[in-house]
Coordinates of C-alpha atoms in Angstrom, one line a residue:
Q1 CA -6.4 10.0 -15.8
V2 CA -5.4 7.5 -13.1
Q3 CA -6.6 8.3 -9.7
L4 CA -5.7 6.5 -6.5
V5 CA -7.7 7.2 -3.4
E6 CA -6.6 5.8 -0.1
S7 CA -8.9 5.2 2.8
E8 CA -8.4 7.2 6.0
G9 CA -5.6 5.8 8.1
G10 CA -6.1 6.3 11.7
L11 CA -4.7 5.7 15.2
A12 CA -3.9 2.3 16.7
Q13 CA -2.2 1.1 19.8
A14 CA 0.9 -0.9 19.5
G15 CA 0.0 -4.5 18.9
G16 CA -3.2 -3.5 17.2
S17 CA -4.4 -3.7 13.6
L18 CA -5.5 -1.4 10.8
R19 CA -6.6 -2.0 7.2
L20 CA -6.0 0.5 4.5
S21 CA -7.7 0.4 1.1
C22 CA -7.0 2.2 -2.1
A23 CA -9.5 2.6 -4.9
A24 CA -8.1 3.0 -8.4
S25 CA -9.7 4.4 -11.5
G26 CA -8.7 5.6 -14.9
R27 CA -7.3 2.5 -16.6
T28 CA -7.8 -1.3 -16.4
F29 CA -6.9 -2.1 -12.8
S30 CA -6.3 -5.8 -13.4
S31 CA -3.5 -5.0 -15.8
Y32 CA -1.2 -3.3 -13.4
A33 CA 0.7 -4.2 -10.2
M34 CA -0.1 -2.2 -7.1
G35 CA 1.8 -1.4 -4.0
W36 CA 2.2 0.6 -0.8
F37 CA 5.0 2.9 0.2
R38 CA 5.3 4.9 3.5
Q39 CA 7.2 7.9 4.8
A40 CA 7.9 8.3 8.4
P41 CA 8.6 11.7 9.9
G42 CA 12.1 12.8 9.1
K43 CA 12.8 9.7 6.9
E44 CA 12.8 8.9 3.3
R45 CA 9.9 7.2 1.6
E46 CA 10.2 3.5 1.5
F47 CA 8.6 0.5 -0.1
V48 CA 6.2 -1.5 2.1
A49 CA 4.5 -4.1 -0.1
G50 CA 3.7 -5.0 -3.7
I51 CA 1.3 -7.3 -5.5
S52 CA 1.3 -8.3 -9.1
A53 CA -1.6 -7.6 -11.5
S54 CA -3.0 -11.1 -11.0
G55 CA -2.5 -11.1 -7.3
R56 CA -0.5 -14.2 -7.4
I57 CA 2.9 -12.6 -6.5
T58 CA 3.4 -10.5 -3.4
N59 CA 6.5 -9.1 -1.8
Y60 CA 7.2 -7.2 1.4
A61 CA 9.9 -5.1 3.0
A62 CA 11.7 -6.8 5.7
P63 CA 10.3 -4.6 8.6
V64 CA 6.7 -5.6 7.8
K65 CA 7.1 -9.2 6.6
G66 CA 4.9 -11.5 8.6
R67 CA 2.8 -8.6 10.0
F68 CA 1.4 -6.9 6.9
T69 CA -0.6 -8.5 4.1
I70 CA -1.3 -6.9 0.7
S71 CA -4.2 -8.1 -1.3
R72 CA -6.4 -6.9 -4.2
D73 CA -9.9 -7.3 -5.5
N74 CA -9.8 -6.8 -9.3
A75 CA -13.6 -6.8 -9.5
R76 CA -13.6 -3.8 -7.1
N77 CA -10.5 -2.0 -8.5
T78 CA -9.2 -1.9 -4.9
V79 CA -6.0 -2.9 -3.2
Y80 CA -5.7 -3.5 0.5
L81 CA -3.0 -3.4 3.2
Q82 CA -3.9 -5.4 6.3
M83 CA -1.5 -4.3 9.1
N84 CA -1.3 -6.4 12.2
S85 CA 1.0 -6.4 15.3
L86 CA 1.5 -2.7 14.7
K87 CA 4.6 -1.0 16.2
P88 CA 5.2 2.7 16.9
E89 CA 7.8 2.6 14.1
D90 CA 5.0 1.9 11.6
T91 CA 3.8 5.5 12.1
A92 CA 4.0 7.1 8.7
V93 CA 2.1 8.5 5.8
Y94 CA 1.1 5.5 3.6
Y95 CA 0.9 5.9 -0.1
C96 CA -0.8 3.7 -2.6
V97 CA 1.0 3.2 -5.9
Q98 CA 0.2 1.8 -9.3
Y99 CA 3.0 0.4 -11.3
S100 CA 3.6 0.7 -15.0
T101 CA 3.5 -3.1 -15.7
T102 CA 1.9 -6.3 -14.5
Y103 CA 4.7 -6.8 -12.0
V104 CA 6.2 -4.7 -9.2
S105 CA 8.8 -2.4 -10.9
S106 CA 8.8 1.4 -10.8
P107 CA 5.7 3.2 -9.5
E108 CA 4.0 5.2 -12.1
Y109 CA 1.1 6.8 -10.2
W110 CA 0.8 7.8 -6.5
G111 CA -2.1 8.4 -4.2
K112 CA -2.1 11.5 -1.9
G113 CA -1.3 9.4 1.2
T114 CA -3.0 8.6 4.4
L115 CA -1.6 9.0 8.0
V116 CA -1.2 6.0 10.2
T117 CA -0.3 6.7 13.8
V118 CA 0.7 3.9 16.2
S119 CA 0.9 4.8 19.9
S120 CA 3.1 2.9 22.4

């Protein structure tokens, strides 16, 4: 059974930084793409960033491009989301996802989510 466990989010001031991590278990981590989604209060869940199984290919949603960096450590079965230059509109519950293939496609498994709050 696949389990995705996100680190605690936290509170940051606008312009600050936070790093999220997500530990995966249950199947061969290095065989699957990983990603992050988020859901802000009153809004639909949205894609944030994705990374291929090898880590060579990454993609980002327009609102976070240039500020967020997704990475993975296949030896540690962990994916990370480094968030810099945070804005109040980044406030959301962030979800780690594991895709069904080596590339970013349709999420198959979801973590429970972790709250990130950015104050102005």
